Short mmCIF file of C-alpha atoms in Angstrom, two decimals:
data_model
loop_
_atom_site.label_atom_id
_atom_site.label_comp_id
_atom_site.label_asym_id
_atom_site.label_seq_id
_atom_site.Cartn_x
_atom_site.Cartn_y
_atom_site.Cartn_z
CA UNK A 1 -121.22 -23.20 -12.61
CA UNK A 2 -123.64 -20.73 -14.71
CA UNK A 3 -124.20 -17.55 -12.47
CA UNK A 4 -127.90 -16.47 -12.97
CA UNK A 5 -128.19 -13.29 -14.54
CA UNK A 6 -129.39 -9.84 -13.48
CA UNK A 7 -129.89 -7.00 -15.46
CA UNK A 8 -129.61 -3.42 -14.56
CA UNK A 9 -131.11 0.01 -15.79
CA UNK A 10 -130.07 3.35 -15.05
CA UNK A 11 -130.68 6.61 -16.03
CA UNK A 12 -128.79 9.45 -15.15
CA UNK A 13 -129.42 13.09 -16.41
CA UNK A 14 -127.85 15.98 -14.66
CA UNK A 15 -125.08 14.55 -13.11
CA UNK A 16 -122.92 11.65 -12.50
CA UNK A 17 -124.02 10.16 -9.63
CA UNK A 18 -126.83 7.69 -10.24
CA UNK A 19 -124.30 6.08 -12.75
CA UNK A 20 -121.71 5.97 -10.32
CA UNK A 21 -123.66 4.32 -7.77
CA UNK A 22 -125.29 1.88 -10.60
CA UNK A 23 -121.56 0.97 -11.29
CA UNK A 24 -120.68 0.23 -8.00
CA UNK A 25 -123.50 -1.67 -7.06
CA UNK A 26 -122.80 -3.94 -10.32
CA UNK A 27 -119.33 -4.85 -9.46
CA UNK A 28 -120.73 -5.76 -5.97
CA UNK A 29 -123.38 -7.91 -7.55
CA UNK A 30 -121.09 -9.32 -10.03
CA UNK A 31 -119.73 -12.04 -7.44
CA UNK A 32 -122.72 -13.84 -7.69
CA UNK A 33 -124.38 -12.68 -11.02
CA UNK A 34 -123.62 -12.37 -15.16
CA UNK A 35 -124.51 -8.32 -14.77
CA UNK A 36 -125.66 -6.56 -17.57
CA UNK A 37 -126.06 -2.50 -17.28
CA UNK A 38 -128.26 -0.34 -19.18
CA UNK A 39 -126.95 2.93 -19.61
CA UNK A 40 -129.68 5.67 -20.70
CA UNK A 41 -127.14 8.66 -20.18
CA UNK A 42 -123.99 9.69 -21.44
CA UNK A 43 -120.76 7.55 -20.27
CA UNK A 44 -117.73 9.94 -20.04
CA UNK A 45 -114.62 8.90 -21.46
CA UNK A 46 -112.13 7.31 -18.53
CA UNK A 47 -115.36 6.20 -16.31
CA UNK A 48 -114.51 2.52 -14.47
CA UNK A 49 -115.75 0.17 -15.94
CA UNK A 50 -116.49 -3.20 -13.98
CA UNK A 51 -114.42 -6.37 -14.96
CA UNK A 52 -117.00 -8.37 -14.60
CA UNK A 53 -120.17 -6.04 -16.00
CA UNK A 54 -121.29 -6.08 -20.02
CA UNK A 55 -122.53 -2.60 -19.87
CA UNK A 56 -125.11 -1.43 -22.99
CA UNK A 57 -125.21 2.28 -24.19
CA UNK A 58 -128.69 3.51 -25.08
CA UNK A 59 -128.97 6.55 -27.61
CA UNK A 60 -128.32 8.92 -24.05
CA UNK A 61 -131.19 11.10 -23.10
CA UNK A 62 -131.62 13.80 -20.59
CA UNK A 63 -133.81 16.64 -19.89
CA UNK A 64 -133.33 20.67 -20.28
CA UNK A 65 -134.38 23.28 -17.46
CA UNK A 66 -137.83 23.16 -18.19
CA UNK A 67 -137.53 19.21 -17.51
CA UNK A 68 -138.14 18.14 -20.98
CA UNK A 69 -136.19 15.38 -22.74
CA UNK A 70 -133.36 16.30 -25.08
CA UNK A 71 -131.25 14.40 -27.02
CA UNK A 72 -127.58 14.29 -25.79
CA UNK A 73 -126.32 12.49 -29.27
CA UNK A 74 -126.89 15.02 -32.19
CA UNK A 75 -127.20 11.62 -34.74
CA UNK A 76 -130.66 10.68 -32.56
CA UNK A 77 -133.42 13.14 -32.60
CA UNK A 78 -135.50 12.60 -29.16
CA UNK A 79 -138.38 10.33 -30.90
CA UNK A 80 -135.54 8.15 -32.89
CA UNK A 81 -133.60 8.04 -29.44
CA UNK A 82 -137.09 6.89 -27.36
CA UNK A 83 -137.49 4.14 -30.47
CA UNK A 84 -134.20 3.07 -30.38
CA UNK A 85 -133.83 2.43 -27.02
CA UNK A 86 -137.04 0.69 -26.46
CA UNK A 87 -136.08 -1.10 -28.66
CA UNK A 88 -132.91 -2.32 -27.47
CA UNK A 89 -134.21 -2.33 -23.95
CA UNK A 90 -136.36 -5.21 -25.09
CA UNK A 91 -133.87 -6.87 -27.28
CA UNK A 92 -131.48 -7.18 -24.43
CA UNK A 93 -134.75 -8.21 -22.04
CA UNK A 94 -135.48 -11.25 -24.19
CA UNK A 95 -131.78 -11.96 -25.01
CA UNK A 96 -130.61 -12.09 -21.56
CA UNK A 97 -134.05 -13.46 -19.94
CA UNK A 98 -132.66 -12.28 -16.59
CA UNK A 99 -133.41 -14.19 -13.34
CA UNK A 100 -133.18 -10.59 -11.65
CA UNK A 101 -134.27 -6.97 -12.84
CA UNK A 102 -133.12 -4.25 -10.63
CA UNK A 103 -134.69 -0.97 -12.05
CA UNK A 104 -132.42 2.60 -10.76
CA UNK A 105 -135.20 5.01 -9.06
CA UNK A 106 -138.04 4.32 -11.16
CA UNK A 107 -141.39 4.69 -9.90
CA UNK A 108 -140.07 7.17 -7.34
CA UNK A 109 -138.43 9.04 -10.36
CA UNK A 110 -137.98 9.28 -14.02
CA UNK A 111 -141.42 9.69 -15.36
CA UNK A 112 -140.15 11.58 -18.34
CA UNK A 113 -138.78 7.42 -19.39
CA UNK A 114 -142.01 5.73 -18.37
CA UNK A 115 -142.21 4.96 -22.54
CA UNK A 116 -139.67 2.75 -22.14
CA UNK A 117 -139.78 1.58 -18.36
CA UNK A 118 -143.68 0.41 -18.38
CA UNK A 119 -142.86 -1.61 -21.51
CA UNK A 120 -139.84 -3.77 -20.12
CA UNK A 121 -141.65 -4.53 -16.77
CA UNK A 122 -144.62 -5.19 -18.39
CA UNK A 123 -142.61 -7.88 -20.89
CA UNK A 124 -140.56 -8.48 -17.81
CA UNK A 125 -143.79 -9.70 -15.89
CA UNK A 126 -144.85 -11.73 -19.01
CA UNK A 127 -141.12 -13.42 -19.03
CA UNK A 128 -141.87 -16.98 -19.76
CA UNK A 129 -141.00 -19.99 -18.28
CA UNK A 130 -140.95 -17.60 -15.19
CA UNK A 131 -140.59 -14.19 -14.66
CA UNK A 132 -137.56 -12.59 -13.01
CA UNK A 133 -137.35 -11.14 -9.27
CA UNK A 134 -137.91 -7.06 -9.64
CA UNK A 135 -136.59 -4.88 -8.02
CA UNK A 136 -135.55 -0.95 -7.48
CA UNK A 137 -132.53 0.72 -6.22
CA UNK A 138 -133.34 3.68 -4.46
CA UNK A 139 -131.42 6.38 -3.02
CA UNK A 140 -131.06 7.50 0.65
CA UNK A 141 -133.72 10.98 -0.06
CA UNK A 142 -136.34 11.63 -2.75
CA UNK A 143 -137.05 14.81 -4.24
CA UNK A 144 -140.20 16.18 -2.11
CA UNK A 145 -140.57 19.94 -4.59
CA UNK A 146 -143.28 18.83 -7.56
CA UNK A 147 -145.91 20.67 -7.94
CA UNK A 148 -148.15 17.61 -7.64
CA UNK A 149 -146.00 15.16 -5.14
CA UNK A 150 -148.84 14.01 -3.72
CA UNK A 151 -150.08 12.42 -6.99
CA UNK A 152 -146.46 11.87 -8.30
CA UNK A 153 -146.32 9.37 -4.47
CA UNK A 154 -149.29 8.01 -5.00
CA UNK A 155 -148.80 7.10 -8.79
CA UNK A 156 -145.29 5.40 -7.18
CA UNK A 157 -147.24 3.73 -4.95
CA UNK A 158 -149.47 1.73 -7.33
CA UNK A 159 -147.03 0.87 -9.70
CA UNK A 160 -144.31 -0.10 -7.08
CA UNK A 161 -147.28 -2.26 -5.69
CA UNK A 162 -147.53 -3.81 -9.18
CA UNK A 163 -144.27 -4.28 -10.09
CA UNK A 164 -141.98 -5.02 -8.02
CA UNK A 165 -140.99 -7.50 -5.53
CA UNK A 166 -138.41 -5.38 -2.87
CA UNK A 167 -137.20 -1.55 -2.51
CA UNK A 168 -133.51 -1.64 -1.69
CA UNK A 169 -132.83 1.96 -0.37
CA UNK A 170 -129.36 3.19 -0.16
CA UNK A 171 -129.11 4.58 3.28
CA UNK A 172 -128.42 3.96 6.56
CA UNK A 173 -132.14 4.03 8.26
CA UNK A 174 -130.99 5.37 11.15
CA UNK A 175 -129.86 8.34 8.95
CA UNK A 176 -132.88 8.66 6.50
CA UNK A 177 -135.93 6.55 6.07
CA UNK A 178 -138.32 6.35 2.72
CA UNK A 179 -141.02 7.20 4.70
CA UNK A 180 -139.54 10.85 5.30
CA UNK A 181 -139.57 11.64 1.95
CA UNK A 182 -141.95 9.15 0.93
CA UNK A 183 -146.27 9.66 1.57
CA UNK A 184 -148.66 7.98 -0.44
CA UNK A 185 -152.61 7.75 0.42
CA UNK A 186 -152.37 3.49 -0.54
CA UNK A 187 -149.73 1.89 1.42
CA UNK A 188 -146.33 0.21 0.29
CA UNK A 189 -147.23 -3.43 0.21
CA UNK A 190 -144.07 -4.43 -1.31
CA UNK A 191 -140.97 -5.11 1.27
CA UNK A 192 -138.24 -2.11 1.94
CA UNK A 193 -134.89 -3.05 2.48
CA UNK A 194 -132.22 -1.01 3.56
CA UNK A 195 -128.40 -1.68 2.57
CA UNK A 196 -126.51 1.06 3.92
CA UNK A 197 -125.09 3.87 1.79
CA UNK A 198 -122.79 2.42 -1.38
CA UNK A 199 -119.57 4.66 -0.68
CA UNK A 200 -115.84 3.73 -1.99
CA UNK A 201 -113.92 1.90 -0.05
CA UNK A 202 -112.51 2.92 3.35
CA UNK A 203 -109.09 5.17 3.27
CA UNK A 204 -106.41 4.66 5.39
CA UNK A 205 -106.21 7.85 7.97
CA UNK A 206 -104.00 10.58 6.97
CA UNK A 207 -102.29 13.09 9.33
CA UNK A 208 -102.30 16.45 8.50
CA UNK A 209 -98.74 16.57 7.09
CA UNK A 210 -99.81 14.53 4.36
CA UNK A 211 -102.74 16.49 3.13
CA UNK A 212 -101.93 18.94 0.35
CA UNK A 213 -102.44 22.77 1.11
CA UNK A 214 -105.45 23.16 -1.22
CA UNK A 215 -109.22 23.53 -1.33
CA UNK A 216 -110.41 21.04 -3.82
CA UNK A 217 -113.67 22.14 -5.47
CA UNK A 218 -115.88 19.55 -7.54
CA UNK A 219 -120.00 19.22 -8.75
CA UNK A 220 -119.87 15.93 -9.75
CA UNK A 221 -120.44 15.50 -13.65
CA UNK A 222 -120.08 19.57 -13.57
CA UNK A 223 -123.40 20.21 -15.68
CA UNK A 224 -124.90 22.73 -13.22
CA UNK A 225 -121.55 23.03 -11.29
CA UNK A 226 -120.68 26.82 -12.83
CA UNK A 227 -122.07 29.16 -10.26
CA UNK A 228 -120.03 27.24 -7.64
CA UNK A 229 -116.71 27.23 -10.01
CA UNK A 230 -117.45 31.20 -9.92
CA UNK A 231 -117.61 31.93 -6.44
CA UNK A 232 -114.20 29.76 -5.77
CA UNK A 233 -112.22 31.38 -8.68
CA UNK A 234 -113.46 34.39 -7.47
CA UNK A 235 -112.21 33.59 -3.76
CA UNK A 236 -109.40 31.71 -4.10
CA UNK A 237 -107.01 34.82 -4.11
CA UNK A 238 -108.12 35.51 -0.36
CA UNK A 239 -108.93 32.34 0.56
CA UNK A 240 -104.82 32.08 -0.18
CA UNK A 241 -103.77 35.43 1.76
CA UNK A 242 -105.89 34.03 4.59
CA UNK A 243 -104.70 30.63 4.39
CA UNK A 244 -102.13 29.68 2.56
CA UNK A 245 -104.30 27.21 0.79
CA UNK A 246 -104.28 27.30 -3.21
CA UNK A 247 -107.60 25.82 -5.05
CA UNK A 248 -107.97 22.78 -7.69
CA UNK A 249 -110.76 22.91 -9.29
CA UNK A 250 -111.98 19.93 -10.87
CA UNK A 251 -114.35 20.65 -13.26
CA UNK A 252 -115.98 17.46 -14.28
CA UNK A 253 -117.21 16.06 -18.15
CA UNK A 254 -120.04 17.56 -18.54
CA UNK A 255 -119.32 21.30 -17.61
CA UNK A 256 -120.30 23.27 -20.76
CA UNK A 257 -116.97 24.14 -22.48
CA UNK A 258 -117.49 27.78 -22.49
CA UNK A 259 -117.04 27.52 -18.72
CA UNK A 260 -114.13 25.31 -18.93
CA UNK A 261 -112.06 27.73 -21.38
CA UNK A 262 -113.17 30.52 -18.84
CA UNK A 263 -111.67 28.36 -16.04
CA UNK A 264 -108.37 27.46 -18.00
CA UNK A 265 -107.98 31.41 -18.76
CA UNK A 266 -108.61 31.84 -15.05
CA UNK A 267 -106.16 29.65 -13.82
CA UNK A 268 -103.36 30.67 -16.36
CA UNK A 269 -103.56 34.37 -14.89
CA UNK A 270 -102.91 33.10 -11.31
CA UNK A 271 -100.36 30.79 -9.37
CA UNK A 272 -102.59 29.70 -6.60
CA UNK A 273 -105.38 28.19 -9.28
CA UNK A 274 -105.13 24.92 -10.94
CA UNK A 275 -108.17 23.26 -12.89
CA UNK A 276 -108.24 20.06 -14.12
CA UNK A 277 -111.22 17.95 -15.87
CA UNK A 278 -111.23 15.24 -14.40
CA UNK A 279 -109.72 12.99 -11.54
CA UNK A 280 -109.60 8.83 -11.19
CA UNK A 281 -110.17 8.40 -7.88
CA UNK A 282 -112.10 11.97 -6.21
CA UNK A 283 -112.48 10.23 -2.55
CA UNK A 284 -108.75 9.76 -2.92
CA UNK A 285 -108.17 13.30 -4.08
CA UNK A 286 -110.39 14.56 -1.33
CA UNK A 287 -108.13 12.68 1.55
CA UNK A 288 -105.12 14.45 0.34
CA UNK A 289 -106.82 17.77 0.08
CA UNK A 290 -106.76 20.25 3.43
CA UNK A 291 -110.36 20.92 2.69
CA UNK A 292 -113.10 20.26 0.12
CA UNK A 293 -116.07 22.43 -1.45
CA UNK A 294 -118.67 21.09 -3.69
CA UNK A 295 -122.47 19.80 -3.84
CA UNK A 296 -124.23 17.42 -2.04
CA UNK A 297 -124.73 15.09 -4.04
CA UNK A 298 -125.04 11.45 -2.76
CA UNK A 299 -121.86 10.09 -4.34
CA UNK A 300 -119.72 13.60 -3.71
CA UNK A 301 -121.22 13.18 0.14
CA UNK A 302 -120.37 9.51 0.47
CA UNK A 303 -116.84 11.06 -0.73
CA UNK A 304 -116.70 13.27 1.85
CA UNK A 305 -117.75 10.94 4.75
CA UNK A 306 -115.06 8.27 3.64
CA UNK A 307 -112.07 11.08 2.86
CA UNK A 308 -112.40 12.33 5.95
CA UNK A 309 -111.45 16.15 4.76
CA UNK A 310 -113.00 18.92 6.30
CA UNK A 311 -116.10 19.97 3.79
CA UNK A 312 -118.27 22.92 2.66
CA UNK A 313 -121.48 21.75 0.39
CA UNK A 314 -123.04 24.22 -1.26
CA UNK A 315 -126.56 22.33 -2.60
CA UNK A 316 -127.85 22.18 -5.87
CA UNK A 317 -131.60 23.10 -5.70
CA UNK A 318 -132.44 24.40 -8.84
CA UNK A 319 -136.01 23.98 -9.84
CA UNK A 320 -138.26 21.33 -7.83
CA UNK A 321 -134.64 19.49 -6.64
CA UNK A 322 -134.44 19.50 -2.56
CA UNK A 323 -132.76 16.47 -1.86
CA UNK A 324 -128.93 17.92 -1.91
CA UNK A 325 -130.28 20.44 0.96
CA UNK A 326 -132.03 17.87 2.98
CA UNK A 327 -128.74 15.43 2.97
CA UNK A 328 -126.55 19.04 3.67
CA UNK A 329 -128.79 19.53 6.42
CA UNK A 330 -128.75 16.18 7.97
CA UNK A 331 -125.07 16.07 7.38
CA UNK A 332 -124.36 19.51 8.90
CA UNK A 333 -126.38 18.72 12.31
CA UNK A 334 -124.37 15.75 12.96
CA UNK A 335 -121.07 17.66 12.03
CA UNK A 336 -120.01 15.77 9.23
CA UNK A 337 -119.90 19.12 6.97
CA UNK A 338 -121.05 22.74 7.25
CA UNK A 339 -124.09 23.53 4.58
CA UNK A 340 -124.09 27.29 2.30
CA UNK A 341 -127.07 27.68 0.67
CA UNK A 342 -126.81 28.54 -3.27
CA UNK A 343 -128.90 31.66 -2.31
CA UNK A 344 -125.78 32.83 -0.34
CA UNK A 345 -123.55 32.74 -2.76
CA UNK A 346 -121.68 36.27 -3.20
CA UNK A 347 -122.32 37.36 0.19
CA UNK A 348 -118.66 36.55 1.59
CA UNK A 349 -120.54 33.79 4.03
CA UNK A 350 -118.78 30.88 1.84
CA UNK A 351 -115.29 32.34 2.25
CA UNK A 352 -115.79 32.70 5.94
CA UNK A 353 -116.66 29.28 6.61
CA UNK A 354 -113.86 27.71 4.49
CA UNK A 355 -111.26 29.96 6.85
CA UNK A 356 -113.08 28.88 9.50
CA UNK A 357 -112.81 25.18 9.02
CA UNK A 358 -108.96 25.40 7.47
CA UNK A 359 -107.12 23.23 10.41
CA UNK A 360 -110.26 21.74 11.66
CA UNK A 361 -111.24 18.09 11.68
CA UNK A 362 -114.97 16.86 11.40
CA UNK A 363 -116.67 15.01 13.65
CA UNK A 364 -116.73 11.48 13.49
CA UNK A 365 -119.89 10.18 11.62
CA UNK A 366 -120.98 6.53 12.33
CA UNK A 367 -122.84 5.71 9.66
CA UNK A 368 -123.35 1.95 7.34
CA UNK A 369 -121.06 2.92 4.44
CA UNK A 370 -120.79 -1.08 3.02
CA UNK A 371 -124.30 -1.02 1.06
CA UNK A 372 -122.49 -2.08 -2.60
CA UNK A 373 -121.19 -5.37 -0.63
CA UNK A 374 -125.43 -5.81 1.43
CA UNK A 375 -126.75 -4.43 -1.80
CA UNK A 376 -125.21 -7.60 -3.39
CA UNK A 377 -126.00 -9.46 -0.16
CA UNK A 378 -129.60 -9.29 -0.18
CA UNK A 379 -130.03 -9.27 -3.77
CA UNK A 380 -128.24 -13.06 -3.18
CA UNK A 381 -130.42 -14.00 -0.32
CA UNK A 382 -133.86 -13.33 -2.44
CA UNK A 383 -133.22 -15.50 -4.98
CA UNK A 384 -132.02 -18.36 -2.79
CA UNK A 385 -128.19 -18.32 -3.71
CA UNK A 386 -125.41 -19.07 -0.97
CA UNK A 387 -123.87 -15.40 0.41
CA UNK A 388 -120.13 -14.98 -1.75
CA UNK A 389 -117.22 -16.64 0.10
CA UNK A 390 -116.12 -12.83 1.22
CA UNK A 391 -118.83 -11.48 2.62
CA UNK A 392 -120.74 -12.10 5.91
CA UNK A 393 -124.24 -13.76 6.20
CA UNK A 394 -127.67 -11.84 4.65
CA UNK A 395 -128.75 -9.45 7.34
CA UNK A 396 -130.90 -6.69 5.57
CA UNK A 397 -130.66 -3.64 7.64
CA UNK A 398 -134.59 -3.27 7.03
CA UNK A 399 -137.52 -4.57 6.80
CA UNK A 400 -141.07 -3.60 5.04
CA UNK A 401 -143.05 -0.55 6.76
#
């Protein structure tokens, strides 16, 4: 039997994790659906890759400090790279005449892309003999630090109104709604659906024997993740004396690779530093670890609830970007993690709290953690298919404000 097919764009531009989360919510919705993935950012060398998932690479795009876009392929300037991918973002569009489209963020972010994004929902609305179901994949918190957010939410509004047919969020309501990060003047007439957070699958419990005696440091992709690599190389020698931990760092593909030679030197002059690039499985690495420093990042967060280890997260919030503190803080008051802010950095507060939690367990966090497998759920139930054979009936988590 044909599966119907559902095509998927992200974009991901400092980091790792929107990709990740695209990824994971593909191979989910690849039970039921012939997936196709648009990728608008770069796609590191050893990234999974779903079985099932024919993933397209657009000319990759991101944006510099002073968020404008820059081309991350030196053979595309930025206007060849916004033709090009237009371009193919149609081609695919009308190739694939998709019975879904399930659009990453967008209108809540990613204005910078609207030159491509209006286009394929406008063509996608004009789809012919009908036009496929629309909709967005949203994360659990939005950023809340533009200079004009009120606009910004009220220019998401409209064209979420317009466009689309359901908001899946990624969060456990009970944890964070739209609404708190989300306040338009016109109302959200369009349904919101929440699926629960998309984390990696549960790991079996580990005593403490079995955990390594290490600090494991990570910043996702690694693209901002330097000042954090800093303090821990610069700690790790007392952080040792203290606790007889030694540190990994793993640096990630996209730290700049004068930083990475500066961490290799590091870690040659001293026995209790290692550094790596990159890791399969960072959940996994995270369970074996005696405790874990890094962001807050929604993926490296879902890492940390499903490892289990205890965790320091020291948020990115660079710029207009809030959301890493608001999930640190969330995650902090229900003891899931202690929270350093980036400000703090250098003041010997960081140190103190990774002594302090050495030996310590976190506290148990029930949150939904299965929102690849209801992602993939609901998507099923809105276009009428029968639920797959392994997973339990629709029940959406949410329903519209």
């Amino acid at each position: 039997m044909t599966r119907p097919r559902l095509l998927l764009y992200c974009q991901h531009s400092l980091g790792l994790g929107h990709l990740a989360r695209s990824l994971a919510v593909a191979d989910a919705l690849s039970e039921s659906f012939e997936v196709t993935l648009l990728n608008g950012g770069r796609f590191p060398a050893g990234t999974r890759r779903p079985r099932d998932v024919r993933i397209v690479n657009l000319p990759p795009l991101g944006h510099d400090d002073d968020y404008q876009l820059v081309s991350l392929d030196p053979e595309w300037t930025v206007a060849e790279a916004q033709e090009e991918r237009l371009r193919r973002i149609l081609a695919v569009l009308e190739l694939k005449s998709p019975h879904v489209l399930l659009v990453e963020l967008f209108p809540f972010g990613r204005k910078k892309f609207a030159f491509e994004l209006v286009p394929m929902l406008e063509a996608a609305r004009s789809q012919r003999p009908s036009r496929p179901l629309v909709l967005c994949s949203l994360r659990d918190i939005l950023v809340t630090g533009r200079r004009d957010q009120a606009g910004h939410d009220e220019r998401a509004s409209e064209r979420a109104n317009a466009w689309f047919d359901a908001l899946l969020v990624h969060s456990d309501p009970a944890f964070a709604r739209l609404e708190d990060t989300f306040r338009p003047r016109t109302p959200l007439r369009v349904p919101v659906l929440y699926t629960g957070f998309v984390a990696p699958p549960a790991i079996p419990p580990l005593s403490a024997e079995h955990r390594l005696p290490r600090l494991l440091v990570s910043a996702g992709g690694g693209m901002v993740g330097e000042p954090l690599f800093r303090e821990a190389v610069d700690q790790h020698r007392e952080l040792f004396d203290r606790t007889g931990l030694t540190t990994t760092v793993v640096a990630g593909p996209f730290l700049p690779d004068p930083a990475w030679h500066w961490l290799q030197h590091q870690a040659a002059e001293s026995p209790h530093l290692h550094v790596v690039r990159r890791v399969d499985d960072l959940c996994t690495d995270m369970a074996c670890s005696t405790l874990s420093l890094s962001q807050a990042g929604y993926n490296t967060t879902m890492d940390i609830l499903r490892a289990g280890t205890p965790a320091v997260v020291v948020p990115y919030g660079a710029g207009r970007e809030d959301e890493q503190a608001s999930r640190a803080r969330r995650l902090d008051a229900l003891g899931a993690l202690r929270s350093v802010p980036a400000r703090e950095l250098g003041t010997g507060r960081l140190l103190e709290e990774l002594v302090l939690l050495a030996g310590s367990r976190p506290a148990p966090v029930r949150l939904d953690l299965d929102g690849a497998r209801t992602t993939a759920r609901v998507v099923t139930g809105l276009v009428g298919l029968p639920p797959a054979a392994n997973t339990i009936p629709l029940t959406p988590h949410g329903a519209a404000r």
